[in-house]
Tab-separated table of C-alpha atoms in Angstrom:
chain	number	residue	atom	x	y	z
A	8	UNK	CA	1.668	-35.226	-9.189
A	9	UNK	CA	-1.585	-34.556	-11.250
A	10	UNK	CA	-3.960	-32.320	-9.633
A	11	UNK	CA	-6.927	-33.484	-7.683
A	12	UNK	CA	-10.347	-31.251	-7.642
A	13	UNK	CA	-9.372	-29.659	-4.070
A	14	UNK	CA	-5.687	-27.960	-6.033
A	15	UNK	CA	-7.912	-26.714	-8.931
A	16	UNK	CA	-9.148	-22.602	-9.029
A	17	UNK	CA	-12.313	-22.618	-7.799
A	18	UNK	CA	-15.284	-19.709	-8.707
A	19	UNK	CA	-17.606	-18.304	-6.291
A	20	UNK	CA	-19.657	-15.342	-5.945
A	21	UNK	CA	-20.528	-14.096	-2.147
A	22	UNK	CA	-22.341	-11.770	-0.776
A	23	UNK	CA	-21.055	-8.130	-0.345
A	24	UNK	CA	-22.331	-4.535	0.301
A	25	UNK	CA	-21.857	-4.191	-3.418
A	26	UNK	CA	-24.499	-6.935	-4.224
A	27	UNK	CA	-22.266	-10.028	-5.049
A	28	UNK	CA	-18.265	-10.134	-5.268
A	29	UNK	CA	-16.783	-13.439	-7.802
A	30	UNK	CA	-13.322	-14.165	-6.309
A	31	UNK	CA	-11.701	-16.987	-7.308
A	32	UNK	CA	-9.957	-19.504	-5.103
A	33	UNK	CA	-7.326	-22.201	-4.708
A	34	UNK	CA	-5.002	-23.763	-2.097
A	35	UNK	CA	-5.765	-24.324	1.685
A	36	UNK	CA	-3.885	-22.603	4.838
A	37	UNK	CA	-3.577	-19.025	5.640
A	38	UNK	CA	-6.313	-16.822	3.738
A	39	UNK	CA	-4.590	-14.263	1.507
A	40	UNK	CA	-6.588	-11.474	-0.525
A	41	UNK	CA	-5.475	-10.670	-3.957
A	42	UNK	CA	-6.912	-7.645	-6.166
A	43	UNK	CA	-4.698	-9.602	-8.451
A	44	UNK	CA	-3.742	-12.704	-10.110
A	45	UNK	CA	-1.080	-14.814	-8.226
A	46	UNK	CA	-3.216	-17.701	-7.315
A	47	UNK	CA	-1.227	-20.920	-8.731
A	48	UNK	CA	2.095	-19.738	-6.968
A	49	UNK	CA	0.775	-18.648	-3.734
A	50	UNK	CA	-1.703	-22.132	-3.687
A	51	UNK	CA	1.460	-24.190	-4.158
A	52	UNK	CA	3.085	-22.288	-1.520
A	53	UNK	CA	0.664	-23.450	1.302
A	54	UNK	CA	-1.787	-20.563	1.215
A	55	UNK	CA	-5.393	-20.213	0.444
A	56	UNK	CA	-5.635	-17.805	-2.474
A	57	UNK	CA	-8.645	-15.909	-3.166
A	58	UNK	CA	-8.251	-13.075	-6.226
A	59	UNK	CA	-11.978	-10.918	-6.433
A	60	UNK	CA	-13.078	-9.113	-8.915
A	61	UNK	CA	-13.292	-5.621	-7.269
A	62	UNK	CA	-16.702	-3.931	-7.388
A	63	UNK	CA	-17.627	-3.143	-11.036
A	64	UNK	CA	-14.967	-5.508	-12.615
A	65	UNK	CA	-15.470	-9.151	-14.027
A	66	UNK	CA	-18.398	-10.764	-12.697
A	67	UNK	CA	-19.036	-8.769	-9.634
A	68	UNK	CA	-21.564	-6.517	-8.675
A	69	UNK	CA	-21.818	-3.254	-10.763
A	70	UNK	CA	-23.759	-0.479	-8.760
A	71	UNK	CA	-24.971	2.350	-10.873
A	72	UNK	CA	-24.049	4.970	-8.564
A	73	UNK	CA	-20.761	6.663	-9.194
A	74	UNK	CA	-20.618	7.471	-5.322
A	75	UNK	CA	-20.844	3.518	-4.690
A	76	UNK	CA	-17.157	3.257	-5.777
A	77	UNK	CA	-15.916	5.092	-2.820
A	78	UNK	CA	-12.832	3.592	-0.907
A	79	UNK	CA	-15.465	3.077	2.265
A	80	UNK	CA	-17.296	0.599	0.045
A	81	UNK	CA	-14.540	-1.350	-1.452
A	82	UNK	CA	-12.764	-1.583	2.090
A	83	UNK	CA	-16.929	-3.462	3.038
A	84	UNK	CA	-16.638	-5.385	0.561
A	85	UNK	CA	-13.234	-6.939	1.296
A	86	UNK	CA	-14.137	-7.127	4.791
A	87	UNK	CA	-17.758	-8.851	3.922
A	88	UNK	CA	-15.471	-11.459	1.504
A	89	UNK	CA	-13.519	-12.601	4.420
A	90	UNK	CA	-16.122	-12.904	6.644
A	91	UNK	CA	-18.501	-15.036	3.648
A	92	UNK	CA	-14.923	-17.407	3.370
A	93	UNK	CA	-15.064	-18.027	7.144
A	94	UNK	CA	-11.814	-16.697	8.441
A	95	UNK	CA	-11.372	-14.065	11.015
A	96	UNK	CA	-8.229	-12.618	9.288
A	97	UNK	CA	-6.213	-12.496	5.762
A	98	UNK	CA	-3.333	-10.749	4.553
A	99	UNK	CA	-4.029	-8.649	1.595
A	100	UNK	CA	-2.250	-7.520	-1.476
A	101	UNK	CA	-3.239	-5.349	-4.559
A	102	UNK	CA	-1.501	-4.170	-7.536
A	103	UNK	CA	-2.009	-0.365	-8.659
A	104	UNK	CA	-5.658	0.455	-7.549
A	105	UNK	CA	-5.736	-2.700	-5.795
A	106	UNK	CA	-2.496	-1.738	-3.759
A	107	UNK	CA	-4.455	1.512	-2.548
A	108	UNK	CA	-7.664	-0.399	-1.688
A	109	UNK	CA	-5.385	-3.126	0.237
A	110	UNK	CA	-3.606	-0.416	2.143
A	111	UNK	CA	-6.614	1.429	3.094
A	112	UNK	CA	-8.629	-1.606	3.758
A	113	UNK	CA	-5.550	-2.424	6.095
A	114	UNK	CA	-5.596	1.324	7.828
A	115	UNK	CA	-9.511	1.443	8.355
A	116	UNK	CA	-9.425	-2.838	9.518
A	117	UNK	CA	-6.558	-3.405	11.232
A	118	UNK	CA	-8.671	-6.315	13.348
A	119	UNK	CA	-9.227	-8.089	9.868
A	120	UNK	CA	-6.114	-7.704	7.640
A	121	UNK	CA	-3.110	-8.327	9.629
A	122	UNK	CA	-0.423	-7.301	6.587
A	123	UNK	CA	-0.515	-5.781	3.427
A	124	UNK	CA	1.221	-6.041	0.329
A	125	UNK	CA	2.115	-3.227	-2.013
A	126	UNK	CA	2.862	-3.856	-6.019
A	127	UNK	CA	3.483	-0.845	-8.182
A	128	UNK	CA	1.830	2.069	-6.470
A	129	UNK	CA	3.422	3.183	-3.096
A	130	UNK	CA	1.440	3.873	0.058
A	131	UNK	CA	0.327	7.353	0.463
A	132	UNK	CA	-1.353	8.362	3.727
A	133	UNK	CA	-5.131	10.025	3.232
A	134	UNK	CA	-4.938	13.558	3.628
A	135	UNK	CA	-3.130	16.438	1.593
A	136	UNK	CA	-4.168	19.156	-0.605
A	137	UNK	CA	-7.399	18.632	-2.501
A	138	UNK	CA	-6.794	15.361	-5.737
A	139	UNK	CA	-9.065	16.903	-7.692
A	140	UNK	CA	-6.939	20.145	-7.331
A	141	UNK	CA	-3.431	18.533	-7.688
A	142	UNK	CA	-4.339	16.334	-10.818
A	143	UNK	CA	-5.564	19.426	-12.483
A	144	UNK	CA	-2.266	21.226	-11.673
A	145	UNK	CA	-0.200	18.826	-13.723
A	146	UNK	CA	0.838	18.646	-17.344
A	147	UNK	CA	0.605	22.347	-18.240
A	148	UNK	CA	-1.375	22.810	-21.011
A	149	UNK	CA	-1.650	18.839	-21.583
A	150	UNK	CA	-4.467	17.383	-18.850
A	151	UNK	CA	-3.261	14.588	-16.451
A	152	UNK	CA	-4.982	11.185	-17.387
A	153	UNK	CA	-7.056	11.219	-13.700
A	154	UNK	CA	-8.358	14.266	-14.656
A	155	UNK	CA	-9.379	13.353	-17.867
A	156	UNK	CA	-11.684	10.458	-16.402
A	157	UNK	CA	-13.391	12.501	-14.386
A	158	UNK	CA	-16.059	13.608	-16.865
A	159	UNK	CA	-18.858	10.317	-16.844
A	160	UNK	CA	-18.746	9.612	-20.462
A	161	UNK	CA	-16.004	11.148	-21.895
A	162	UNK	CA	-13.210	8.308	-21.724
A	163	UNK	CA	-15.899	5.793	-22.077
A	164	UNK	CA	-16.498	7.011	-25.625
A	165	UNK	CA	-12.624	6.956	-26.428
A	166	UNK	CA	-12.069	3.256	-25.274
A	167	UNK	CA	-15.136	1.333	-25.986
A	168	UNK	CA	-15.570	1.590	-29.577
A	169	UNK	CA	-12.370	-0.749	-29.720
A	170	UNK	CA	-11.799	-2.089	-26.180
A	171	UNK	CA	-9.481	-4.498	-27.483
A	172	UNK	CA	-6.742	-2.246	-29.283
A	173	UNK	CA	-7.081	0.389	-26.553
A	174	UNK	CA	-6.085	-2.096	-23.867
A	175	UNK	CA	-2.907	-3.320	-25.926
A	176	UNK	CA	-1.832	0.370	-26.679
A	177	UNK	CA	-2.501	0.697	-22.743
A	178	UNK	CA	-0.761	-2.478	-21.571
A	179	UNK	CA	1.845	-1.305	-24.440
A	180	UNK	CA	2.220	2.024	-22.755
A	181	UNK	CA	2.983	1.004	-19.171
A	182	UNK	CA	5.287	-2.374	-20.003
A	183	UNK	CA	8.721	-1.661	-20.127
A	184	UNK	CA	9.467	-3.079	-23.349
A	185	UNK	CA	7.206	-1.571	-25.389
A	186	UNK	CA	6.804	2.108	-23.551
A	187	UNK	CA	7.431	5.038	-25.332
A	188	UNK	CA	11.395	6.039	-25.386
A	189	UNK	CA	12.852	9.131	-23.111
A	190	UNK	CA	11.734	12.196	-24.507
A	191	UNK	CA	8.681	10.923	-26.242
A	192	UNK	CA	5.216	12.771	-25.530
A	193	UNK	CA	3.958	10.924	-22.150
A	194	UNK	CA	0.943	8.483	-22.295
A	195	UNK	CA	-0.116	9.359	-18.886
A	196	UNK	CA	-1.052	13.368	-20.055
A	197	UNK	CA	-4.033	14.424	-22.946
A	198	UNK	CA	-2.866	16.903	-25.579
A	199	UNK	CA	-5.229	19.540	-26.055
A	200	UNK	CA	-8.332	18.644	-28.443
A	201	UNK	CA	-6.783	14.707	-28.090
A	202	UNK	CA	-7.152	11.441	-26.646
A	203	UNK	CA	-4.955	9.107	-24.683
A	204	UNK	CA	-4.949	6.259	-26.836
A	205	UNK	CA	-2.842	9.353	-29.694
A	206	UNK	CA	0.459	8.128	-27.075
A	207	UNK	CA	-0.161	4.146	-26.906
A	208	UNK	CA	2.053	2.186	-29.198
A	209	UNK	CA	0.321	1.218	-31.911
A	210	UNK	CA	0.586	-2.461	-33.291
A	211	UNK	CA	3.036	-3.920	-31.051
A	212	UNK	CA	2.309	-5.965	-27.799
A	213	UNK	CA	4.517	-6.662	-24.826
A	214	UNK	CA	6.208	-9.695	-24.244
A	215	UNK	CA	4.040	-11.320	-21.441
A	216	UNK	CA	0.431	-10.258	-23.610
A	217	UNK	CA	-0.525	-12.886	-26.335
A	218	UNK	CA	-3.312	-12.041	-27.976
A	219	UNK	CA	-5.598	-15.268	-26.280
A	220	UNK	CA	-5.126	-13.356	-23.370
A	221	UNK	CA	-5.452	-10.166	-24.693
A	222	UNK	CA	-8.762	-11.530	-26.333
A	223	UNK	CA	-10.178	-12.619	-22.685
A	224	UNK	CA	-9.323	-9.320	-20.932
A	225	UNK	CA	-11.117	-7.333	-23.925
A	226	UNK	CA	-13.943	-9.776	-23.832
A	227	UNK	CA	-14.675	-8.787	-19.990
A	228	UNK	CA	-14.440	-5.096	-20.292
A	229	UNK	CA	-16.531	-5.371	-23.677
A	230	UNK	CA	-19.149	-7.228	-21.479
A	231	UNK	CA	-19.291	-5.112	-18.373
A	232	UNK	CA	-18.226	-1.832	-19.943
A	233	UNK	CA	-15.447	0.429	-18.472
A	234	UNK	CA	-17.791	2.798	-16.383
A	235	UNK	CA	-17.179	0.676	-13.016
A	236	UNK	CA	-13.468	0.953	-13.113
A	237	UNK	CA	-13.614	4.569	-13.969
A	238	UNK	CA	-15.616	5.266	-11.206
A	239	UNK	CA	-13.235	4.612	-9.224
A	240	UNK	CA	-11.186	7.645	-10.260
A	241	UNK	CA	-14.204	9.874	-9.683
A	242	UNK	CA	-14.641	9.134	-6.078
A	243	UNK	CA	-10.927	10.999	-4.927
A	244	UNK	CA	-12.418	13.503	-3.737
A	245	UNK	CA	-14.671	12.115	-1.663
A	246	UNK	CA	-12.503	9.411	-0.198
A	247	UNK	CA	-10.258	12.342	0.898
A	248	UNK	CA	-13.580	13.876	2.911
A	249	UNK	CA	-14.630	10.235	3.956
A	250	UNK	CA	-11.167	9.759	5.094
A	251	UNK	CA	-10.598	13.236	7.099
A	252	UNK	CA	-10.157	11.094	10.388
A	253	UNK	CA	-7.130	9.476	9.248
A	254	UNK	CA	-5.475	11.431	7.315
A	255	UNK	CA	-1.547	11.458	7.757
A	256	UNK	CA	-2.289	8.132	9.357
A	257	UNK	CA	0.541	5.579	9.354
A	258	UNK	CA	-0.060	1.449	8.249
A	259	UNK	CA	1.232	-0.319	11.174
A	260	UNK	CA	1.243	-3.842	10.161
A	261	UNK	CA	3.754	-5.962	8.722
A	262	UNK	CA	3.783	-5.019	4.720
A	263	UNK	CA	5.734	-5.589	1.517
A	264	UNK	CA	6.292	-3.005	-1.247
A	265	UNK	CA	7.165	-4.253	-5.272
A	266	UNK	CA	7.281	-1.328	-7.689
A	267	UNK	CA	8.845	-1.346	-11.255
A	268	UNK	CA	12.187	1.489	-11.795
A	269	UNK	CA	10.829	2.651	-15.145
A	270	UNK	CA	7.004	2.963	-13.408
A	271	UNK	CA	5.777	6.022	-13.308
A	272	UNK	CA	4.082	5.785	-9.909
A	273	UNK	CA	7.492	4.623	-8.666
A	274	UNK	CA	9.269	7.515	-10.230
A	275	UNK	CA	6.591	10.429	-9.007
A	276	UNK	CA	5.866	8.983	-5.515
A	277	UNK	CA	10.135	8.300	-5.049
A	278	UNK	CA	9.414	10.894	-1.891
A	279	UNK	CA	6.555	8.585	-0.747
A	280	UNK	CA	8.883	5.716	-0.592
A	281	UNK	CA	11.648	7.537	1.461
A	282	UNK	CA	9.426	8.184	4.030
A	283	UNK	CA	8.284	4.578	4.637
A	284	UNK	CA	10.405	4.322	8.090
A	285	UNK	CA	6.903	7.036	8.411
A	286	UNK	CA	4.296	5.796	6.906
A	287	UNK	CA	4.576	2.429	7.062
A	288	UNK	CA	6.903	1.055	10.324
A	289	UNK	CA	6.191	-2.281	9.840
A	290	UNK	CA	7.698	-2.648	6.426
A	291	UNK	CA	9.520	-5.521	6.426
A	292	UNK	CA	10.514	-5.657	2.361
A	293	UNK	CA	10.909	-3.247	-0.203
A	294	UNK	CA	11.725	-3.795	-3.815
A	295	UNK	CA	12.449	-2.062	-7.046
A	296	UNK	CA	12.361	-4.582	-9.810
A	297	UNK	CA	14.994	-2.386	-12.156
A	298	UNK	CA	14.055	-2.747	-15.651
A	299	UNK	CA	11.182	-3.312	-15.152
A	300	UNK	CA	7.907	-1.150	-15.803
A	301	UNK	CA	4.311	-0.599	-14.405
A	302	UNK	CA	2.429	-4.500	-14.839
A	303	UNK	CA	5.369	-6.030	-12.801
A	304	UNK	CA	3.586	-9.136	-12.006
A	305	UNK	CA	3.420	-9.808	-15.688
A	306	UNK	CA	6.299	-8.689	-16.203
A	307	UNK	CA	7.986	-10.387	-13.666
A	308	UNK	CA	6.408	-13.067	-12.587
A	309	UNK	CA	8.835	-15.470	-11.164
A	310	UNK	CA	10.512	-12.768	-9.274
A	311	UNK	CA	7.414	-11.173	-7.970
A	312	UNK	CA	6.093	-14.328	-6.938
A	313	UNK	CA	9.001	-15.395	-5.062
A	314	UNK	CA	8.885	-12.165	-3.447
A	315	UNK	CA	5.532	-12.329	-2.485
A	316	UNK	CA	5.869	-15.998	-0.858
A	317	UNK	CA	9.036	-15.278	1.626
A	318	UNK	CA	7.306	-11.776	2.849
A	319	UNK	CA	3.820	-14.548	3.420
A	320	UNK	CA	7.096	-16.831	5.005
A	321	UNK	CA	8.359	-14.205	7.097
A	322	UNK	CA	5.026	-13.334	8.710
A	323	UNK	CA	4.816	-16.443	11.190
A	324	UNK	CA	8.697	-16.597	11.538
A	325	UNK	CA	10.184	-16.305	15.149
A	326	UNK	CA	11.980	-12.776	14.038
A	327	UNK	CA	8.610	-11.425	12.489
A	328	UNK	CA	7.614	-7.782	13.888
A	329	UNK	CA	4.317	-9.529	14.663
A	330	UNK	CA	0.350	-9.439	13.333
């Protein structure tokens, strides 16, 4: 059936505590929020699918205040693009950063996000010892990628002389066809003196990257710079004081969790996962793809998908644990 203008993606930009968000939409029916890309699938599925460009990304708003990345801002924003698309709830889903901003946005707004879903990087509750402290306690002599971007400036100057072959050495690094073998020095951890891209794979790219897309991801990082999504990792610390109320705080609504065996944050945060009867009591579907590494909607994409659209399914279903 050929497509009429209602089925096709559709651009807007709305206003946001940031400034302006651009999200992207397509489909009608129950409003879910993607900080990813799943838009055709979900559309065809009977949902309206809206993926944003996160604060600092794409064509969004870029404030020049590192503090203006903290999770209390994001969480507004998602919030503020619900309210500008005229629905009173959505269910929300993020992939690595996105995944934390979804489950926090889902902790601090229960009354707007009525279920979350997880990809790649398990749900953590706030609280703890201090990041900044623990990500400078790993690695030994070699220094923990988060700590390495704390510095405004410093991995700036590593990755945007060539944005282009840094993000296929980092897409390389993470995928699990193309990540370094068992044994070999970790992409994730700085040697002394060094950079992170010394780790990436060099001249290979994973099976789901071509280099058109490659081309358009490096094109919108070579416009907007990297210092947006960086900020992000500088604000840790003060999303652990801005989140003091909550922290140990479980996610009661109905969520899904996707993460990849050979992912790192599924490998490091295994503990986090066993204690989701904990943390997260309405989980209603948990998956580790095996094979499979850190990008696992790229890397899976027919399997993610499906998974994604019977968790949306099982939301409205008699047996559901209720929004």
């Amino acid at each position: 059936m050929p497509q009429t203008p209602a089925d096709q993606p559709h651009h807007r930009l709305v206003p946001a505590p940031a400034g302006r968000i651009h999200l992207v939409e397509q489909g009608s029916g129950p409003l879910v929020l993607l900080v990813l890309h799943q838009l055709q699938a979900l559309a065809a599925a009977g949902y309206r699918a809206v993926a944003l460009d996160v604060r600092g990304y794409g064509r969004s708003s870029k404030p020049g205040d590192v503090a203006a990345y903290r999770m209390l801002d994001l969480v507004a924003d998602n919030v503020a693009v619900v309210d500008a698309l005229g629905e009173p709830s959505a269910v929300i889903v993020g992939h690595d950063w996105g995944a934390t901003i979804a489950a926090t946005s889902t902790l601090l707004r229960p009354d707007v996000f009525r279920a979350v879903g997880l990809l790649s990087v398990p749900y953590t509750p706030p609280g703890g010892p201090r990041p900044s402290e623990v990500f400078a306690g790993m690695g030994g002599e070699e220094e923990f990628y988060v700590s390495y971007f704390q510095s405004p400036g410093r991995a700036e100057a590593e990755v945007e002389p060539d944005v282009r072959g840094w993000l296929a050495g980092f897409y390389a690094a993470l995928s699990a066809d193309t990540m370094p073998a068992p044994g070999a020095p970790d992409p994730h951890f700085v040697g002394r003196g060094g950079t992170l891209r010394d780790r990436f794979p060099a001249d290979r790219l994973p099976h789901w990257l071509g280099e058109t897309e490659l081309d358009v991801f490096a094109g919108e990082f070579e416009r907007t710079g990297l210092t947006g999504a960086l900020n992000r990792y500088r604000n840790m610390d003060r999303d652990w004081e801005d989140l003091a109320a909550h922290h140990g705080a479980p996610v009661a609504q109905p969520s899904l969790f996707v993460g990849g065996a050979l992912d790192a944050s599924t490998i490091w945060l295994a503990d986090a996962i066993k204690a989701y009867p904990t943390t997260l009591p309405g989980l209603t579907s948990s998956h580790v793809l095996d094979g499979c590494g850190h990008w696992i909607q790229q890397e899976r994409p027919e399997e993610v998908n499906r998974l994604l659209i019977d968790w949306l399914g099982s939301l409205d279903s008699p047996d559901s644990p209720g929004v």
